[in-house]
Amino acid sequence: MDVINVDGLNKFYGKGTTQVSALRDVSFAIKQGEFVAVVGASGSGKSTLLHMLGGLDKPSDGYVHIDGENLYALKEKDRAVFRRRKIGFIFQSYNLIPVLNVEENIQLPMLLDHRQPDKAYISDLIHTLGLHDRRKHLPSELSGGQQQRVAIGRALAYRPAIVLADEPTGNLDSANGREVIELLKLAVNQYHQTVIVITHDMNVAAEADRVLKLQDGKLISDTSSHGRGV
Amino acid sequence: MERLEEKRLGIYRLWRNPSIRNLSLVLTALLIMAVVLIALYSHYSTERLKKSWMDKEAAMIGSLVAEQPEWAAKWITHLVETDKPSPESVAEGYKVLDQYGLTTALESDWFPVLGGHQSRTFWSLIGGAIVFMILIALFVFREISKQLQRIRTLANSLEDTVKHNQPMSYLVYDEGELGLLANGAQELTIRLRETIEQLHRDKAFLKDTVSDISHQLKTPLASLMIYIDLLREGNVDAGHAAEFLATCRRELDRMEWLTLALLKLARLEADALEMSMEEIPLADTLTRAKDSVRRLADDKTIDIKIEKSASDTSVVLPHDSHWLAEAFMNLLKNAIEHSPSGSTVAVSLENTPVFIRLQIKDQGPGIAAQHLPHIFKKFYRSSSEGSGVGLGLPLAKSIVEKHGGVLSVLPNPSGGTIFNIALPHHPFSANSTKLTKL
């Protein structure tokens, strides 16, 4: 089933003659459990697209349907709750809360929702991420690779159906980058999650089930989804 | 799986409910309104009482002035006197009043000025209270019925979902308890749909497997029949007969391998198999796999080089040695088949905090980009080379995934192919496979 359906998405910045279009008439559908890479040069609209998929930025025109729900028909407040519960974000710069330790950072989405995190699952997750020895450390005491693993943990804490990653390997060396991608693939395999990764790294793109290529805000190629087996 | 923080709803949790917030707002507004109205009314009522009393006094003085002007002057002096009257004069006064039937026991209604005031106050306050009660009741009812309406819509949408197997049409992304309930209901329906879809997939999988097996076995069976018929007819010379028999034997071997591989794959993919995980050195499993392809490698004079990192027996990982050896064996076999004679297949191991990563590198021609997305599909063959029928790689992938790992193929900048097996030290536990879905 299609988890994400993007239809005629446009995004303009500015007005009149100074108008810049970041996205032009982008349409595609993504199935559940797909590992999708979005590639393109800087300024091709990759990040804008990811922000629209995550409900972070309103499109000028067009729709984003997530499992049939029109994301931008929701009220801003409801969209925030939707985002917190359904979508995991991973950023290039990790964006961890510096005063919270590893464990607290990972549980943050649930704590924001005033839910008691499932202790067994969180502990399992921390073990899988190889962070057990570091669970009481602050982000500043961790290496880049470790910080990004914490961010992955945070994105997976709610076991969201969709994980959006913006250049997750951008600040990492190739070994750590490989690890991040393998962890994301693990999530796809284990939880049948849908992962969308923005990347410059062709090695990352090569691992994806499907590659969407953007150029000047247009979708110029979409390696036909051959689908993951069941 | 996520529990609510506490059994009883604390004030803060309660406050997250939009209905509670609305209700508090309305009640506060009503309270303020009531205070203002009470202030206005008490002011008005006092003014009115003052006026009636003054009228009464004025009338008295008016009539006294006409009859007894000096008494009137005395009356006024007493009226405006600010000193407290002496108890004796009060008592004396009451005695006189008593003679005219004016006692404190007399009903207030019978008093001239006071009479109207009491009933007026009574009815005004009763009326005001009723109006306020009605207003409060209206707002509370409206808020409750709004909530009930939402629950009703949720129930209807849940029913539709269950009956027609559709996505929930009514989604609530609210803070508060109703939002959590709706979220839970939605997850439930998604799981239901997932399960139904899984059933369909299983059915399709069974169909595919059956058609795969029959398709793959039909051709060798047909040729076997032809050879056997020819041999039975007897007009074949001894040399040809021996050749036919050898072909039959080869076809049978192939069929046996095919059947076994397909059965293994089917059992793996149907999740009908439990891995028996043991904490043993990965190097042992690797050696086991290497031994089973030794003959194949020797035939092509290919050296399987297990690098030092990969022969380290201190690297221990819980795994099913039998099955993982099968996966390694298939990957090694694939590497050998695609390597030129005399080349090397290298196996290296890397131990990171998250994964144990094994890489199998060959010096073959590599895999063209257009084949990469398909090589793990059953019966997919990128070239006519190799004896395989395209089951080895899917089998390896299934086994690695059964171990919670990832099998991927990496382009090797220096030529050849690298198969990358990443096995997590702590795989996600299988019983927590459910995710918070859309």
XYZ file of C-alpha atoms in Angstrom:
668
model
C 0.000 0.000 0.000
C 1.105 3.536 -0.685
C 2.183 5.245 2.469
C 3.102 8.546 0.907
C 1.365 10.110 -2.015
C 2.688 13.379 -3.347
C 0.639 15.098 -5.995
C 1.560 18.186 -8.004
C 3.718 19.641 -5.263
C 4.919 23.194 -5.861
C 6.812 25.519 -3.603
C 7.564 29.121 -4.415
C 9.526 31.608 -2.386
C 9.114 35.338 -2.937
C 6.707 37.088 -5.283
C 6.457 38.442 -8.829
C 9.701 38.764 -10.731
C 11.826 37.720 -7.788
C 9.876 34.509 -7.319
C 11.989 31.403 -6.960
C 10.474 27.978 -7.279
C 12.045 25.371 -5.040
C 9.777 22.561 -6.230
C 7.898 22.282 -9.479
C 5.054 19.898 -9.960
C 6.577 16.962 -8.120
C 4.429 13.823 -7.940
C 5.245 10.321 -6.755
C 4.019 7.575 -4.457
C 6.012 5.554 -1.956
C 5.087 2.116 -0.721
C 5.389 0.988 2.836
C 8.746 -0.575 3.610
C 10.592 1.131 0.792
C 14.046 2.556 1.302
C 14.123 5.618 -0.909
C 17.067 7.883 -1.638
C 16.501 11.429 -2.891
C 19.512 12.755 -4.781
C 20.314 15.970 -6.592
C 22.683 18.922 -6.529
C 22.547 21.533 -3.784
C 19.533 23.737 -4.272
C 17.664 21.167 -6.321
C 14.841 21.145 -3.790
C 15.700 17.969 -1.886
C 15.439 19.475 1.565
C 12.320 21.437 0.652
C 10.722 18.191 -0.469
C 11.684 16.453 2.755
C 10.258 19.309 4.819
C 6.971 19.042 2.930
C 6.837 15.284 3.491
C 7.438 15.820 7.187
C 4.832 18.533 7.547
C 7.453 21.118 8.439
C 6.728 23.540 5.602
C 3.520 24.267 3.729
C 3.529 23.702 -0.022
C 2.407 26.575 -2.261
C 0.336 24.139 -4.257
C -0.343 20.418 -4.362
C -0.948 17.727 -1.796
C 0.957 15.437 0.487
C -1.147 12.462 1.510
C 0.185 10.208 4.205
C -1.797 6.996 4.347
C -4.716 8.849 2.801
C -4.540 11.775 5.204
C -4.012 15.176 3.622
C -1.170 16.464 5.766
C -1.846 20.119 5.072
C -5.565 19.906 5.737
C -4.687 19.279 9.367
C -4.535 22.199 11.753
C -1.018 23.296 12.633
C -1.448 21.999 16.188
C -2.703 18.615 15.019
C 0.083 18.422 12.474
C 2.626 18.842 15.267
C 1.124 15.888 17.123
C 0.972 13.899 13.887
C 4.642 14.633 13.264
C 5.655 13.626 16.748
C 3.841 10.297 16.610
C 4.203 9.220 12.998
C 7.424 10.596 11.615
C 11.004 10.220 12.784
C 13.506 12.834 11.690
C 17.254 12.467 11.359
C 19.361 15.475 10.480
C 22.887 16.004 9.223
C 23.810 17.932 12.363
C 22.200 15.364 14.746
C 20.193 18.079 16.595
C 20.410 16.416 19.988
C 19.466 18.280 23.153
C 22.858 19.057 24.746
C 21.677 18.935 28.377
C 19.956 15.548 28.080
C 21.854 12.287 28.181
C 21.697 9.589 25.517
C 18.778 7.739 27.072
C 16.754 10.921 27.624
C 17.424 12.151 24.102
C 16.162 8.872 22.676
C 13.000 8.951 24.785
C 12.315 12.610 24.052
C 9.459 12.146 21.527
C 7.562 9.985 23.997
C 8.237 12.275 26.936
C 6.896 15.179 24.891
C 3.717 13.178 24.479
C 3.576 12.424 28.213
C 3.819 8.726 27.645
C 5.870 6.350 29.657
C 8.446 4.943 27.256
C 8.388 1.186 26.877
C 11.492 0.394 28.949
C 12.199 -2.960 27.340
C 11.997 -1.582 23.820
C 14.145 1.454 24.589
C 16.774 -0.707 26.264
C 16.688 -3.070 23.284
C 17.097 -0.124 20.947
C 20.028 1.281 22.929
C 21.723 -2.124 22.836
C 21.204 -2.489 19.111
C 22.599 0.983 18.540
C 25.707 -0.012 20.514
C 25.102 2.803 22.994
C 24.540 0.770 26.134
C 27.845 1.821 27.737
C 27.155 5.422 26.818
C 23.529 5.726 27.791
C 24.243 8.180 30.622
C 26.600 10.347 28.588
C 25.804 13.779 27.241
C 25.942 14.372 23.474
C 29.066 16.498 23.863
C 30.904 13.449 25.224
C 30.162 11.399 22.107
C 31.760 11.101 18.692
C 29.873 12.159 15.581
C 28.987 8.598 14.695
C 27.679 7.944 18.189
C 25.640 11.155 18.153
C 24.047 10.184 14.887
C 23.195 6.779 16.344
C 21.467 8.561 19.220
C 19.523 10.586 16.648
C 18.536 7.337 14.913
C 17.405 6.007 18.274
C 15.295 9.107 18.820
C 13.761 8.736 15.360
C 12.933 5.088 16.078
C 11.732 5.561 19.674
C 8.120 5.931 18.643
C 8.585 3.255 15.975
C 7.183 5.710 13.456
C 5.981 4.407 10.110
C 8.100 6.939 8.277
C 11.676 7.988 8.907
C 12.947 11.055 7.094
C 16.696 11.592 7.035
C 18.336 14.735 5.691
C 21.948 13.974 4.742
C 22.358 11.639 7.722
C 25.869 10.688 6.663
C 26.918 14.198 5.634
C 29.104 14.866 8.657
C 30.420 11.325 9.045
C 33.351 9.392 7.652
C 32.541 6.538 5.342
C 32.702 3.826 8.039
C 30.268 5.650 10.318
C 28.131 6.609 7.345
C 27.894 2.969 6.322
C 26.805 2.084 9.830
C 24.027 4.681 9.752
C 22.716 3.352 6.461
C 22.896 -0.243 7.685
C 20.952 0.710 10.809
C 18.281 2.360 8.694
C 18.082 -0.742 6.508
C 17.765 -2.823 9.648
C 14.759 -0.696 10.612
C 13.212 -1.249 7.190
C 13.730 -4.998 7.466
C 12.614 -5.352 11.026
C 9.750 -2.918 11.292
C 8.775 -2.576 7.652
C 9.345 1.130 8.066
C 9.480 3.526 5.176
C 12.788 5.371 5.067
C 13.475 8.384 2.892
C 17.065 9.574 2.813
C 18.393 12.718 1.211
C 21.956 12.179 0.191
C 24.894 13.352 -1.866
C 26.657 10.076 -1.353
C 26.249 7.753 -4.318
C 27.177 4.780 -2.133
C 24.149 5.505 0.004
C 21.944 5.911 -3.037
C 23.237 2.589 -4.393
C 21.836 0.825 -1.341
C 18.351 2.253 -1.757
C 15.445 0.333 -3.227
C 14.626 3.357 -5.247
C 16.293 6.607 -6.181
C 14.451 9.858 -6.856
C 16.534 12.464 -8.625
C 15.689 16.147 -8.408
C 17.029 18.910 -10.583
C 15.954 22.555 -10.296
C 12.972 21.497 -8.257
C 11.780 18.935 -10.786
C 11.705 15.200 -10.435
C 13.842 14.132 -13.376
C 14.257 10.456 -12.690
C 12.743 7.753 -10.562
C 14.385 4.360 -10.822
C 11.275 2.276 -11.099
C 10.569 0.739 -7.781
C 11.360 -2.919 -8.065
C 9.894 -3.312 -4.618
C 11.384 -5.169 -1.760
C 10.334 -8.722 -1.462
C 7.848 -9.583 1.188
C 2.610 -0.621 24.256
C 3.185 2.849 25.603
C 1.440 3.227 28.893
C -0.077 6.347 30.274
C 2.089 7.910 32.879
C -0.185 7.341 35.859
C -3.466 5.675 36.629
C -5.156 8.799 37.890
C -5.280 11.795 35.638
C -3.222 14.597 37.139
C -4.260 18.205 36.700
C -1.632 18.699 34.046
C -2.695 15.712 31.968
C -6.302 16.760 32.366
C -5.428 20.219 31.171
C -4.085 18.777 27.896
C -7.638 17.849 26.917
C -9.135 20.559 24.731
C -12.615 19.943 26.173
C -11.410 20.546 29.720
C -9.709 23.710 28.585
C -12.858 24.940 26.804
C -15.039 24.118 29.748
C -12.748 25.892 32.206
C -12.700 28.926 29.969
C -16.492 29.062 29.692
C -16.998 28.490 33.408
C -14.506 31.224 34.247
C -16.278 33.609 31.875
C -19.637 32.766 33.468
C -18.218 33.283 36.929
C -16.909 36.720 35.996
C -20.269 37.562 34.466
C -22.045 36.421 37.635
C -19.810 38.552 39.858
C -20.446 41.624 37.704
C -24.206 41.034 37.655
C -24.361 40.480 41.410
C -22.440 43.708 41.992
C -24.781 45.610 39.683
C -27.872 44.087 41.228
C -26.840 44.759 44.823
C -26.045 48.341 43.919
C -29.411 48.773 42.196
C -31.331 47.099 44.981
C -29.676 49.227 47.677
C -30.414 52.374 45.719
C -34.016 51.310 45.423
C -34.319 50.508 49.122
C -32.749 53.872 49.956
C -35.223 55.627 47.693
C -38.281 53.881 49.217
C -37.075 54.598 52.733
C -36.430 58.269 51.920
C -39.873 58.509 50.318
C -41.457 57.093 53.432
C -39.544 59.458 55.712
C -40.238 62.415 53.439
C -43.987 61.644 53.442
C -43.970 61.448 57.256
C -42.081 64.706 57.641
C -44.275 66.343 55.019
C -47.434 65.534 56.982
C -45.801 66.393 60.365
C -44.639 69.816 59.111
C -48.249 70.628 58.192
C -49.630 69.584 61.609
C -46.834 69.952 64.198
C -43.884 71.951 62.769
C -41.808 71.817 66.000
C -42.222 68.002 66.190
C -41.072 67.732 62.656
C -37.909 69.679 63.485
C -37.274 67.357 66.429
C -37.873 64.289 64.234
C -35.337 65.482 61.687
C -32.763 66.189 64.403
C -33.128 62.648 65.612
C -33.067 61.272 62.058
C -29.765 62.943 61.129
C -28.177 62.260 64.532
C -25.015 60.183 64.014
C -24.599 59.218 67.682
C -25.710 55.766 68.625
C -29.207 55.933 70.197
C -29.235 55.059 73.893
C -30.490 51.552 74.622
C -33.162 52.987 76.930
C -34.732 55.048 74.192
C -34.573 52.043 71.805
C -36.314 49.883 74.415
C -38.866 52.627 75.100
C -39.513 52.963 71.356
C -40.020 49.222 70.896
C -42.564 49.309 73.728
C -44.580 51.979 71.917
C -44.266 50.166 68.568
C -45.405 47.005 70.241
C -48.682 48.630 71.110
C -49.317 49.142 67.389
C -48.421 45.533 66.564
C -45.031 46.450 65.016
C -42.701 43.806 66.480
C -39.587 42.060 65.092
C -41.670 38.889 65.022
C -43.873 40.451 62.389
C -43.345 39.025 58.808
C -41.014 41.291 56.811
C -43.606 41.296 54.015
C -45.955 43.293 56.252
C -43.423 46.057 56.764
C -44.028 48.992 54.549
C -40.683 49.560 52.721
C -39.074 46.187 53.468
C -41.985 44.092 52.226
C -41.408 44.742 48.505
C -37.639 44.526 48.909
C -37.614 41.017 50.256
C -39.749 39.430 47.599
C -37.958 41.375 44.888
C -34.542 40.173 46.095
C -35.831 36.631 46.428
C -37.241 36.376 42.931
C -34.356 38.179 41.311
C -31.784 35.908 42.918
C -33.802 32.767 42.114
C -34.224 33.927 38.514
C -30.552 34.773 38.175
C -29.459 31.463 39.634
C -31.764 29.547 37.289
C -30.471 31.435 34.262
C -26.894 30.729 35.288
C -27.579 27.068 35.945
C -29.190 26.772 32.538
C -26.240 28.489 30.895
C -23.720 26.256 32.666
C -25.752 23.149 31.894
C -25.973 24.171 28.243
C -22.234 24.605 27.944
C -21.441 21.387 29.769
C -23.952 19.479 27.659
C -22.574 21.027 24.514
C -19.011 20.075 25.442
C -19.993 16.542 26.440
C -22.109 16.024 23.355
C -19.242 17.311 21.235
C -16.980 14.687 22.819
C -19.630 11.997 22.465
C -20.109 12.979 18.835
C -16.402 12.551 18.231
C -16.397 9.195 19.977
C -19.417 8.219 17.894
C -17.662 9.270 14.668
C -14.609 7.351 15.806
C -16.738 4.285 16.508
C -18.441 4.541 13.110
C -15.165 4.944 11.333
C -13.720 2.026 13.293
C -16.681 -0.100 12.279
C -16.268 0.866 8.621
C -12.594 0.042 8.823
C -13.191 -3.346 10.343
C -16.041 -4.218 7.976
C -14.631 -2.882 4.757
C -10.931 -3.136 5.480
C -10.286 0.487 4.613
C -8.034 3.023 6.234
C -9.673 4.935 9.072
C -11.593 7.845 7.611
C -11.680 9.784 10.850
C -8.378 10.620 12.391
C -7.828 12.673 15.499
C -4.477 14.234 16.106
C -5.394 15.847 19.381
C -3.582 16.222 22.593
C -5.443 14.630 25.441
C -7.111 11.337 26.156
C -9.414 11.208 23.140
C -6.430 11.803 20.892
C -4.601 8.901 22.517
C -7.651 6.667 22.182
C -8.047 7.586 18.533
C -4.357 6.967 17.997
C -4.682 3.557 19.611
C -7.749 2.688 17.540
C -5.948 3.750 14.417
C -2.937 1.619 15.222
C -5.239 -1.293 15.832
C -6.898 -0.943 12.442
C -3.558 -0.571 10.739
C -2.354 -3.746 12.373
C -5.503 -5.474 11.269
C -4.951 -4.332 7.716
C -1.305 -5.345 7.937
C -2.316 -8.799 9.099
C -4.813 -9.159 6.290
C -2.238 -7.981 3.808
C 0.271 -10.403 5.277
C -2.242 -13.200 4.745
C -2.659 -12.166 1.124
C 1.093 -11.988 0.735
C 1.465 -15.439 2.268
C -1.092 -16.791 -0.148
C 0.632 -15.162 -3.091
C 3.938 -16.443 -1.768
C 2.628 -19.993 -1.617
C 1.321 -19.674 -5.146
C 4.653 -18.313 -6.361
C 6.581 -21.031 -4.594
C 4.443 -23.749 -6.095
C 4.730 -22.271 -9.557
C 8.503 -21.740 -9.076
C 8.996 -25.351 -8.124
C 6.872 -26.764 -10.895
C 8.397 -24.420 -13.445
C 11.950 -25.235 -12.406
C 11.352 -28.973 -12.256
C 9.339 -29.356 -15.446
C 12.244 -28.871 -17.860
C 14.687 -31.333 -16.299
C 11.842 -33.815 -15.778
C 10.895 -33.615 -19.449
C 14.442 -34.212 -20.578
C 14.833 -37.081 -18.117
C 11.736 -38.713 -19.561
C 13.064 -38.385 -23.094
C 16.426 -39.916 -22.170
C 14.833 -42.751 -20.262
C 12.422 -43.472 -23.117
C 15.327 -43.561 -25.556
C 17.247 -45.933 -23.281
C 14.184 -48.130 -22.835
C 13.647 -48.469 -26.565
C 17.076 -50.036 -26.597
C 18.329 -48.859 -30.015
C 21.123 -46.710 -28.559
C 24.739 -47.803 -28.666
C 26.707 -48.299 -25.470
C 28.673 -45.039 -25.783
C 25.511 -42.929 -26.133
C 23.770 -44.868 -23.387
C 26.572 -44.038 -20.957
C 26.394 -40.395 -21.997
C 22.609 -40.327 -21.551
C 22.915 -41.886 -18.128
C 25.531 -39.312 -17.118
C 23.198 -36.530 -18.279
C 20.345 -38.081 -16.340
C 22.512 -38.207 -13.248
C 23.496 -34.523 -13.706
C 19.883 -33.495 -14.164
C 18.874 -35.457 -11.076
C 21.655 -33.856 -9.031
C 20.509 -30.461 -10.197
C 16.912 -31.295 -9.363
C 17.889 -32.470 -5.936
C 19.845 -29.293 -5.255
C 17.044 -27.178 -6.630
C 14.403 -28.881 -4.542
C 16.488 -28.587 -1.404
C 17.302 -24.940 -2.015
C 13.713 -24.073 -2.786
C 12.505 -25.856 0.303
C 15.052 -24.065 2.455
C 14.102 -20.733 0.990
C 10.413 -21.449 1.332
C 10.816 -22.405 4.966
C 12.885 -19.301 5.649
C 10.562 -16.941 3.866
C 7.468 -18.466 5.374
C 9.003 -17.918 8.809
C 8.497 -21.596 9.456
C 11.960 -21.945 10.838
C 13.462 -21.137 14.197
C 17.126 -20.309 14.215
C 18.946 -22.005 17.054
C 21.186 -19.202 18.189
C 24.448 -20.135 19.885
C 27.245 -17.952 21.176
C 30.066 -19.307 19.057
C 32.979 -17.756 17.189
C 32.012 -16.500 13.775
C 35.362 -17.729 12.467
C 34.251 -21.348 13.027
C 31.155 -20.843 10.938
C 33.221 -19.205 8.247
C 35.634 -22.142 8.178
C 32.695 -24.484 7.855
C 31.452 -22.560 4.830
C 34.933 -22.430 3.335
C 35.373 -26.195 3.678
C 32.148 -26.880 1.817
C 33.258 -24.869 -1.212
C 36.881 -26.016 -1.167
C 36.476 -28.447 -4.044
C 34.772 -25.852 -6.201
C 37.576 -23.392 -5.459
C 40.307 -25.953 -6.097
C 38.776 -26.833 -9.464
C 39.188 -23.205 -10.556
C 42.452 -22.778 -8.592
C 40.910 -19.929 -6.673
C 42.400 -19.012 -3.343
C 39.901 -18.257 -0.596
C 41.800 -15.921 1.652
C 40.317 -15.547 5.101
C 41.992 -12.452 6.423
C 43.398 -12.345 9.925
C 40.514 -10.204 11.161
C 38.033 -12.847 10.042
C 39.856 -15.833 11.536
C 39.905 -14.280 15.005
C 38.048 -16.768 17.187
C 37.479 -14.173 19.892
C 34.764 -12.583 17.792
C 31.686 -14.292 19.145
C 28.174 -13.622 17.970
C 24.948 -15.425 18.756
C 23.982 -17.112 15.501
C 22.780 -20.351 13.985
C 26.021 -21.804 12.724
C 24.363 -24.254 10.342
C 22.276 -21.669 8.546
C 24.784 -18.829 8.569
C 27.386 -21.225 7.121
C 24.853 -21.937 4.396
C 24.603 -18.202 3.679
C 28.410 -17.764 3.616
C 28.722 -20.845 1.473
C 26.308 -19.436 -1.091
C 28.095 -16.105 -1.156
C 31.496 -17.803 -1.507
C 30.127 -20.053 -4.225
C 28.789 -17.049 -6.063
C 32.155 -15.288 -5.714
C 34.053 -18.346 -6.980
C 31.748 -18.787 -9.940
C 32.228 -15.190 -11.005
C 35.994 -15.098 -10.480
C 38.592 -15.794 -13.112
C 40.776 -18.862 -12.532
C 43.746 -18.248 -10.311
C 42.312 -15.194 -8.607
C 41.622 -14.601 -4.936
C 38.383 -14.350 -2.983
C 39.087 -12.406 0.206
C 37.029 -12.470 3.353
C 37.536 -9.732 5.914
C 35.851 -8.892 9.168
C 35.291 -5.635 10.982
C 33.972 -5.368 14.499
C 32.199 -2.069 15.186
C 30.183 -1.146 18.270
C 26.985 -1.934 16.396
C 27.809 -4.572 13.823
C 30.109 -7.376 12.956
C 30.690 -6.716 9.313
C 31.942 -9.417 6.987
C 32.993 -8.578 3.467
C 33.503 -11.079 0.695
C 35.521 -9.581 -2.156
C 36.087 -11.192 -5.493
C 38.185 -10.149 -8.485
C 35.547 -10.924 -11.045
C 34.017 -8.559 -13.579
C 31.658 -7.015 -11.012
C 27.938 -6.641 -11.358
C 26.544 -4.161 -13.832
C 24.480 -1.395 -12.318
C 21.266 -2.477 -14.028
C 21.468 -5.894 -12.350
C 22.211 -4.581 -8.859
C 18.633 -4.028 -7.761
C 17.610 -7.528 -8.849
C 20.372 -9.878 -7.797
C 18.606 -10.911 -4.603
C 15.473 -11.930 -6.456
C 14.728 -15.575 -6.898
C 15.773 -17.086 -10.250
C 17.403 -13.849 -11.361
C 20.641 -14.434 -13.191
C 22.792 -11.586 -14.408
C 24.864 -13.813 -16.645
C 24.848 -17.310 -18.011
C 28.003 -17.996 -16.026
C 27.824 -20.159 -12.973
C 25.859 -23.268 -12.360
C 23.342 -21.590 -10.150
C 19.724 -21.098 -10.950
C 19.524 -17.875 -8.985
C 18.647 -19.203 -5.574
C 21.945 -18.836 -3.717
C 21.836 -15.080 -3.168
C 18.160 -14.901 -2.146
C 18.827 -17.746 0.253
C 21.825 -15.918 1.743
C 19.812 -12.733 2.083
C 16.953 -14.505 3.810
C 19.323 -16.160 6.265
C 21.172 -12.931 7.066
C 17.857 -11.136 7.620
C 16.743 -13.983 9.848
C 19.744 -13.085 11.980
C 18.554 -9.485 12.119
C 21.294 -8.397 9.744
C 21.661 -6.697 6.409
C 23.169 -8.196 3.277
C 24.100 -5.710 0.606
C 26.352 -5.533 -2.381
C 28.849 -2.718 -2.647
C 30.564 -1.522 -5.766
C 34.276 -2.134 -5.484
C 36.268 0.777 -6.882
C 39.167 -1.550 -7.635
C 37.007 -3.972 -9.626
C 35.071 -7.034 -8.607
C 32.186 -7.230 -6.217
C 31.954 -6.877 -2.460
C 29.190 -8.597 -0.571
C 28.710 -6.886 2.744
C 27.115 -8.771 5.614
C 26.316 -6.614 8.621
C 25.239 -8.622 11.647
C 24.195 -6.552 14.655
C 25.613 -7.519 18.053
C 22.165 -6.992 19.494
C 19.521 -7.497 16.853
C 16.143 -5.891 17.428
C 14.268 -8.442 19.426
C 11.760 -10.243 17.269
C 8.863 -9.771 19.648
C 8.937 -6.003 19.395
C 8.304 -5.926 15.694
C 5.224 -3.764 15.930
C 5.627 -0.132 15.178
C 3.487 2.858 15.811
C 2.038 3.177 12.402
C 0.346 6.008 10.639
